Short mmCIF file of C-alpha atoms and ligand atoms in Angstrom, two decimals:
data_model
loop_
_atom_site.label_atom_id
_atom_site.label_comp_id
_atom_site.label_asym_id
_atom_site.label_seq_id
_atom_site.Cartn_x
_atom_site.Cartn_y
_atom_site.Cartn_z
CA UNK A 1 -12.12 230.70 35.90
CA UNK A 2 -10.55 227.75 34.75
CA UNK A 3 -10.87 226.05 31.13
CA UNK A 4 -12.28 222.96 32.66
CA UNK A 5 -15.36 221.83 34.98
CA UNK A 6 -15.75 223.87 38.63
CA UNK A 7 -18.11 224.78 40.92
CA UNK A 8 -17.94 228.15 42.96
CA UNK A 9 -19.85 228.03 46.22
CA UNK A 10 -22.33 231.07 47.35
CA UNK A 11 -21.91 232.40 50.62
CA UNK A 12 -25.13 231.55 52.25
CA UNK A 13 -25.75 234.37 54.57
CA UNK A 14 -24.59 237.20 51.58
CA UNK A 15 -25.42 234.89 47.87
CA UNK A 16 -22.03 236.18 46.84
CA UNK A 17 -19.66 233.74 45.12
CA UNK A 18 -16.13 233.19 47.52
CA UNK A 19 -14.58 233.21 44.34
CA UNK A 20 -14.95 235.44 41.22
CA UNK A 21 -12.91 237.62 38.38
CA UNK A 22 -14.43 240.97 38.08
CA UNK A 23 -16.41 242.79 40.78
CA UNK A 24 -18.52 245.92 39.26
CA UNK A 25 -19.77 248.09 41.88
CA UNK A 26 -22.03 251.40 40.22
CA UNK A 27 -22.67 254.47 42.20
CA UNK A 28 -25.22 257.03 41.99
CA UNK A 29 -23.18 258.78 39.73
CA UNK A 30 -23.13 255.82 37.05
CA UNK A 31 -26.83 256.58 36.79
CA UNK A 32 -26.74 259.62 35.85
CA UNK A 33 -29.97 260.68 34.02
CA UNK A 34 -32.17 257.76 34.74
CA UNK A 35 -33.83 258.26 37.46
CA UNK A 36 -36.93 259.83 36.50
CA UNK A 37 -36.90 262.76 39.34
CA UNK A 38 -33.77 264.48 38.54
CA UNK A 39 -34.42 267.10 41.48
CA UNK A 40 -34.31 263.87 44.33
CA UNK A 41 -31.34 262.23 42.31
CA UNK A 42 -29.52 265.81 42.75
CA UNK A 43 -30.38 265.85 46.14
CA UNK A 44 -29.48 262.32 46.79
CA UNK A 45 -26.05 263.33 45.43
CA UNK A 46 -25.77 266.10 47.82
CA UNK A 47 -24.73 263.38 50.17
CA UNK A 48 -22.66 260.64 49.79
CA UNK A 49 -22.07 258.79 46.00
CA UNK A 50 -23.24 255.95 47.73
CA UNK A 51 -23.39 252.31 46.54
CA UNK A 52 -26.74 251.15 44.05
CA UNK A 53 -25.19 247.47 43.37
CA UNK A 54 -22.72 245.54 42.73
CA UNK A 55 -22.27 242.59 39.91
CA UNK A 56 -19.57 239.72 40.80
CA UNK A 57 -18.51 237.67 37.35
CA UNK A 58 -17.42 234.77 36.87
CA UNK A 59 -15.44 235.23 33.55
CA UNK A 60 -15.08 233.11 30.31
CA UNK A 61 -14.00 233.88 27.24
CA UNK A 62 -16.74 236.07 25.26
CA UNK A 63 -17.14 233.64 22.89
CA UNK A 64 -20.41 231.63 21.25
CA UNK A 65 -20.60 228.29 23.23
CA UNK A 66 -19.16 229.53 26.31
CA UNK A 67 -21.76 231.43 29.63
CA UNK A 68 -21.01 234.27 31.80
CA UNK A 69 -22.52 233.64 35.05
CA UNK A 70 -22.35 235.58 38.68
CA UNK A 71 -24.22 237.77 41.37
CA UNK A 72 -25.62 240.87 41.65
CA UNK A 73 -26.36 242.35 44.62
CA UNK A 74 -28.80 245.67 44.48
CA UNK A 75 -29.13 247.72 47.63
CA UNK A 76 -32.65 248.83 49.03
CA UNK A 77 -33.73 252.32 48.73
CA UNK A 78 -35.61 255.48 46.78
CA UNK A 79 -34.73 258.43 44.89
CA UNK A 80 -38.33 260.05 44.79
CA UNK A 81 -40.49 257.46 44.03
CA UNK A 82 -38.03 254.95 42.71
CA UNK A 83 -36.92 252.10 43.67
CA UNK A 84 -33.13 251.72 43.45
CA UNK A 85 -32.45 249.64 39.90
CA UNK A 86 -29.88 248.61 37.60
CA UNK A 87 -29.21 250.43 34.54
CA UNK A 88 -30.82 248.14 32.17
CA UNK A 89 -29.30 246.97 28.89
CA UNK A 90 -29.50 245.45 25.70
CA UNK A 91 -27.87 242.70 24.65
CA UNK A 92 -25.58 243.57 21.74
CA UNK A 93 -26.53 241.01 19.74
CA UNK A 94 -29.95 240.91 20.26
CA UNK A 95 -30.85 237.27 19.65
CA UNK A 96 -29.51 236.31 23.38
CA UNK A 97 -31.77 235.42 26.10
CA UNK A 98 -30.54 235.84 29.81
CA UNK A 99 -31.51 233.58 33.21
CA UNK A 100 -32.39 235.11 36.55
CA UNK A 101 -32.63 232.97 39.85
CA UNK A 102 -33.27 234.93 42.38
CA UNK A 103 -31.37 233.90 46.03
CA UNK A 104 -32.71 236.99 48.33
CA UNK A 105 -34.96 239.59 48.46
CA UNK A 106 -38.00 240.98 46.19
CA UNK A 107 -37.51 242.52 43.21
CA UNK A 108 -39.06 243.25 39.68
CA UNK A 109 -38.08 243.18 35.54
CA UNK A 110 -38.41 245.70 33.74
CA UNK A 111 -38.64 244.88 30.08
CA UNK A 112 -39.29 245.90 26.53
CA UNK A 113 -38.07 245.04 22.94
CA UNK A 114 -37.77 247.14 19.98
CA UNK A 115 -40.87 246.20 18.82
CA UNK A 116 -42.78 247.73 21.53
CA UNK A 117 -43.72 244.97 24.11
CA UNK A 118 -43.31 245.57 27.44
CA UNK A 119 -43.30 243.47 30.55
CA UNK A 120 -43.06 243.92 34.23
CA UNK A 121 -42.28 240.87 36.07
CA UNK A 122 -42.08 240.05 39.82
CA UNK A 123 -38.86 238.31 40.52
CA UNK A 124 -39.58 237.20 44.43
CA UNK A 125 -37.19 235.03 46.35
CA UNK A 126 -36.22 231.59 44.87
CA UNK A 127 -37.84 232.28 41.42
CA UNK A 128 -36.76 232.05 38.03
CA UNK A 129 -36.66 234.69 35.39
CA UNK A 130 -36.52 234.44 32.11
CA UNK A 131 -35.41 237.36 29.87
CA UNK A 132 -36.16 236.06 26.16
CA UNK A 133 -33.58 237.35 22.88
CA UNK A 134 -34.58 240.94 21.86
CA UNK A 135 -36.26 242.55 25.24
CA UNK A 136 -33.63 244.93 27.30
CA UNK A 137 -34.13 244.06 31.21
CA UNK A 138 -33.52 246.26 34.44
CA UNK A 139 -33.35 244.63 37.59
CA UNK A 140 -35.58 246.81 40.38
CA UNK A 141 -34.96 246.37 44.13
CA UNK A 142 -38.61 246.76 45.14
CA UNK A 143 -37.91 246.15 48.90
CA UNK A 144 -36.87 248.74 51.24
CA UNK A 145 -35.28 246.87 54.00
CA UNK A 146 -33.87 243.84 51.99
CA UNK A 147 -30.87 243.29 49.37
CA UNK A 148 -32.05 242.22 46.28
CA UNK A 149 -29.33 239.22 44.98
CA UNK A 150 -29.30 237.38 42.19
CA UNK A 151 -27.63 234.79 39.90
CA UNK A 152 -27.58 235.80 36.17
CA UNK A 153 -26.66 232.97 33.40
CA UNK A 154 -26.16 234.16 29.72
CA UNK A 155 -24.61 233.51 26.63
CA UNK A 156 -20.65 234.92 26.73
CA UNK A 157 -20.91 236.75 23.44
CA UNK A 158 -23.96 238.87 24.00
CA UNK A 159 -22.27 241.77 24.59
CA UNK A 160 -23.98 244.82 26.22
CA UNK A 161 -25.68 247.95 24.68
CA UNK A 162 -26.36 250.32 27.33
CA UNK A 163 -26.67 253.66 25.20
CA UNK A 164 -29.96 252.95 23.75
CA UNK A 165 -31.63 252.62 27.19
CA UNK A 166 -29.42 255.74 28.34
CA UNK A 167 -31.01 257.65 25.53
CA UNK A 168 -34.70 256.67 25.97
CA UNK A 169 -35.20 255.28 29.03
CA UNK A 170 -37.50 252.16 29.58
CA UNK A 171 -40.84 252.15 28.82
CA UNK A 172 -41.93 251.71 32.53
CA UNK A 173 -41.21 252.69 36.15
CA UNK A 174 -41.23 251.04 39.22
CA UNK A 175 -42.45 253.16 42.07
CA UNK A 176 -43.36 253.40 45.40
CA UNK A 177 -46.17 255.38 46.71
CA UNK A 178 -48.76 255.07 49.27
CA UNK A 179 -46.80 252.40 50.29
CA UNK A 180 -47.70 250.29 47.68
CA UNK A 181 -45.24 249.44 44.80
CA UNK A 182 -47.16 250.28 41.07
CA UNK A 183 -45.72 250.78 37.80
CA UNK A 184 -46.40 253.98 35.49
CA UNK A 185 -45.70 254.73 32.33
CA UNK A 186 -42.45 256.56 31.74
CA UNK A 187 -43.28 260.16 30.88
CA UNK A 188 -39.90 260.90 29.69
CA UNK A 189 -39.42 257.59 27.24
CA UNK A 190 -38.89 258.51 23.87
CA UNK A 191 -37.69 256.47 20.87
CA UNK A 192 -34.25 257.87 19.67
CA UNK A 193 -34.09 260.32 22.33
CA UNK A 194 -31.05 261.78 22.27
CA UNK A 195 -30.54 264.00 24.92
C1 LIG B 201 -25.72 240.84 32.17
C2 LIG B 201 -26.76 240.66 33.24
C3 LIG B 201 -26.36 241.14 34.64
C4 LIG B 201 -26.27 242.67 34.73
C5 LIG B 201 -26.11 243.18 36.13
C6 LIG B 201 -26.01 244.69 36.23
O1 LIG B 201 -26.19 240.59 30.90
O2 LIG B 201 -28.00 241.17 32.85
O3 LIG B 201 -25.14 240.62 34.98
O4 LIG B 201 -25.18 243.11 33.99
O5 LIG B 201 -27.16 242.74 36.92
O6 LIG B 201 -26.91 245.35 35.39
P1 LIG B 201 -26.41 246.38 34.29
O7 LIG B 201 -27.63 246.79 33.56
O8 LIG B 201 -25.70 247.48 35.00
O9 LIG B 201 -25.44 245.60 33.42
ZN1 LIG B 202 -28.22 241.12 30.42
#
C-alpha cells in the first residue's frame, strides 16, 4: 500500500478488500494438533485438505506508528464438536491491543492472558471487538451455514507468537452440541505444554 492516504473498498457481497498485498489462506493441515478431537481432525483429513480461512493484508511497514489492517474470512463447519477457528496467537510484544469489526456472519473470541483470565466473547454481525494488550485471541466461526468475515486493525509491530498457543492450547472451546453452541473447558490446556 502506498506511503500516503488511501482507501481500499470492500466488496459488498464477499467483505473482501479489491485490493490487498498478502493473501494467507490455512488448511486443515496448518492446524495440526488443535483441534481438540484428534480422531475427527484425522478423519476430516481423510478427505480433502480443505480451506479453514483465509486473511487478506493490507501491508505497512512493521514499524511502531504505522497499522496493519485487512479481512479474514473463516469458513463454516465442525471437526467433532468444533467449530472451525483460527489458530489463535499472541502478540509478540504483548502490550498491543487488536480491533475486530465484524462485516458477516456470527462468530465468537476466544481469549486469555498469561495471567489466567479468560474471556469468551460473541462477535455477531456489525459489532466491534476489542482484544486488549496481553490476552491471545482466536476467532471461532460459530455458524454452520454462514462465512464468518472480518476487519482486523492493529498496531504494525506486534508481531505474532503462535507457538505458545500451539503448545498449550486455549483455555476454552467452542462447541456445538445439541444444537446449541456452549463453551467447555479445554481438557487438554496445559501451561508449558510441550508436546
Ligand atoms: C492479526 C489478527 C488477524 C489474524 C487472522 C488469522 O494480529 O489477529 O489478522 O492474523 O485473523 O488468525 P491467525 O491466528 O491465524 O493469525
Ligand atoms: Zn492478532
Amino acid at each position: 500500500m502506498p506511503d500516503f492516504p488511501f482507501s481500499v473498498l470492500l466488496s459488498p457481497e464477499t467483505g473482501i478488500p479489491e485490493q490487498y498485498d498478502n493473501h494467507i489462506q490455512r488448511r486443515l493441515t496448518d492446524l495440526h494438533g488443535q483441534f481438540s478431537n484428534q480422531e475427527a481432525y484425522e478423519a476430516a483429513l481423510a478427505g480433502e485438505n480443505r480451506m479453514l480461512y483465509e486473511v487478506f493484508e493490507l501491508s505497512r511497514p512493521h514499524t511502531p506508528g504505522e497499522l496493519l489492517t485487512g479481512v479474514s474470512v473463516i469458513y463454516p463447519g465442525l471437526i467433532g464438536e468444533e467449530f472451525v477457528m483460527t489458530k489463535g496467537h499472541f502478540h509478540e510484544v504483548l502490550e498491543t491491543a487488536e480491533c475486530y469489526y465484524c462485516l458477516q456472519g456470527e462468530g465468537a473470541m476466544v481469549m486469555e492472558n498469561p495471567e489466567g483470565d479468560c474471556e469468551v466473547v460473541p462477535m455477531p454481525e456489525g459489532s466491534i471487538l476489542y482484544i486488549p494488550p496481553r490476552w491471545a485471541h482466536r476467532a471461532v466461526n460459530t455458524s454452520l451455514e454462514e462465512k464468518l468475515v472480518f476487519l482486523f486493525i492493529y498496531p504494525a509491530h506486534s508481531g505474532h507468537d503462535y507457538g505458545t498457543i500451539e503448545s498449550q492450547g486455549f483455555r476454552k472451546l467452542v462447541l456445538y452440541r445439541d444444537g446449541e453452541v456452549i463453551v467447555v473447558d479445554n481438557p487438554r490446556w496445559s501451561a508449558g505444554k510441550s508436546e
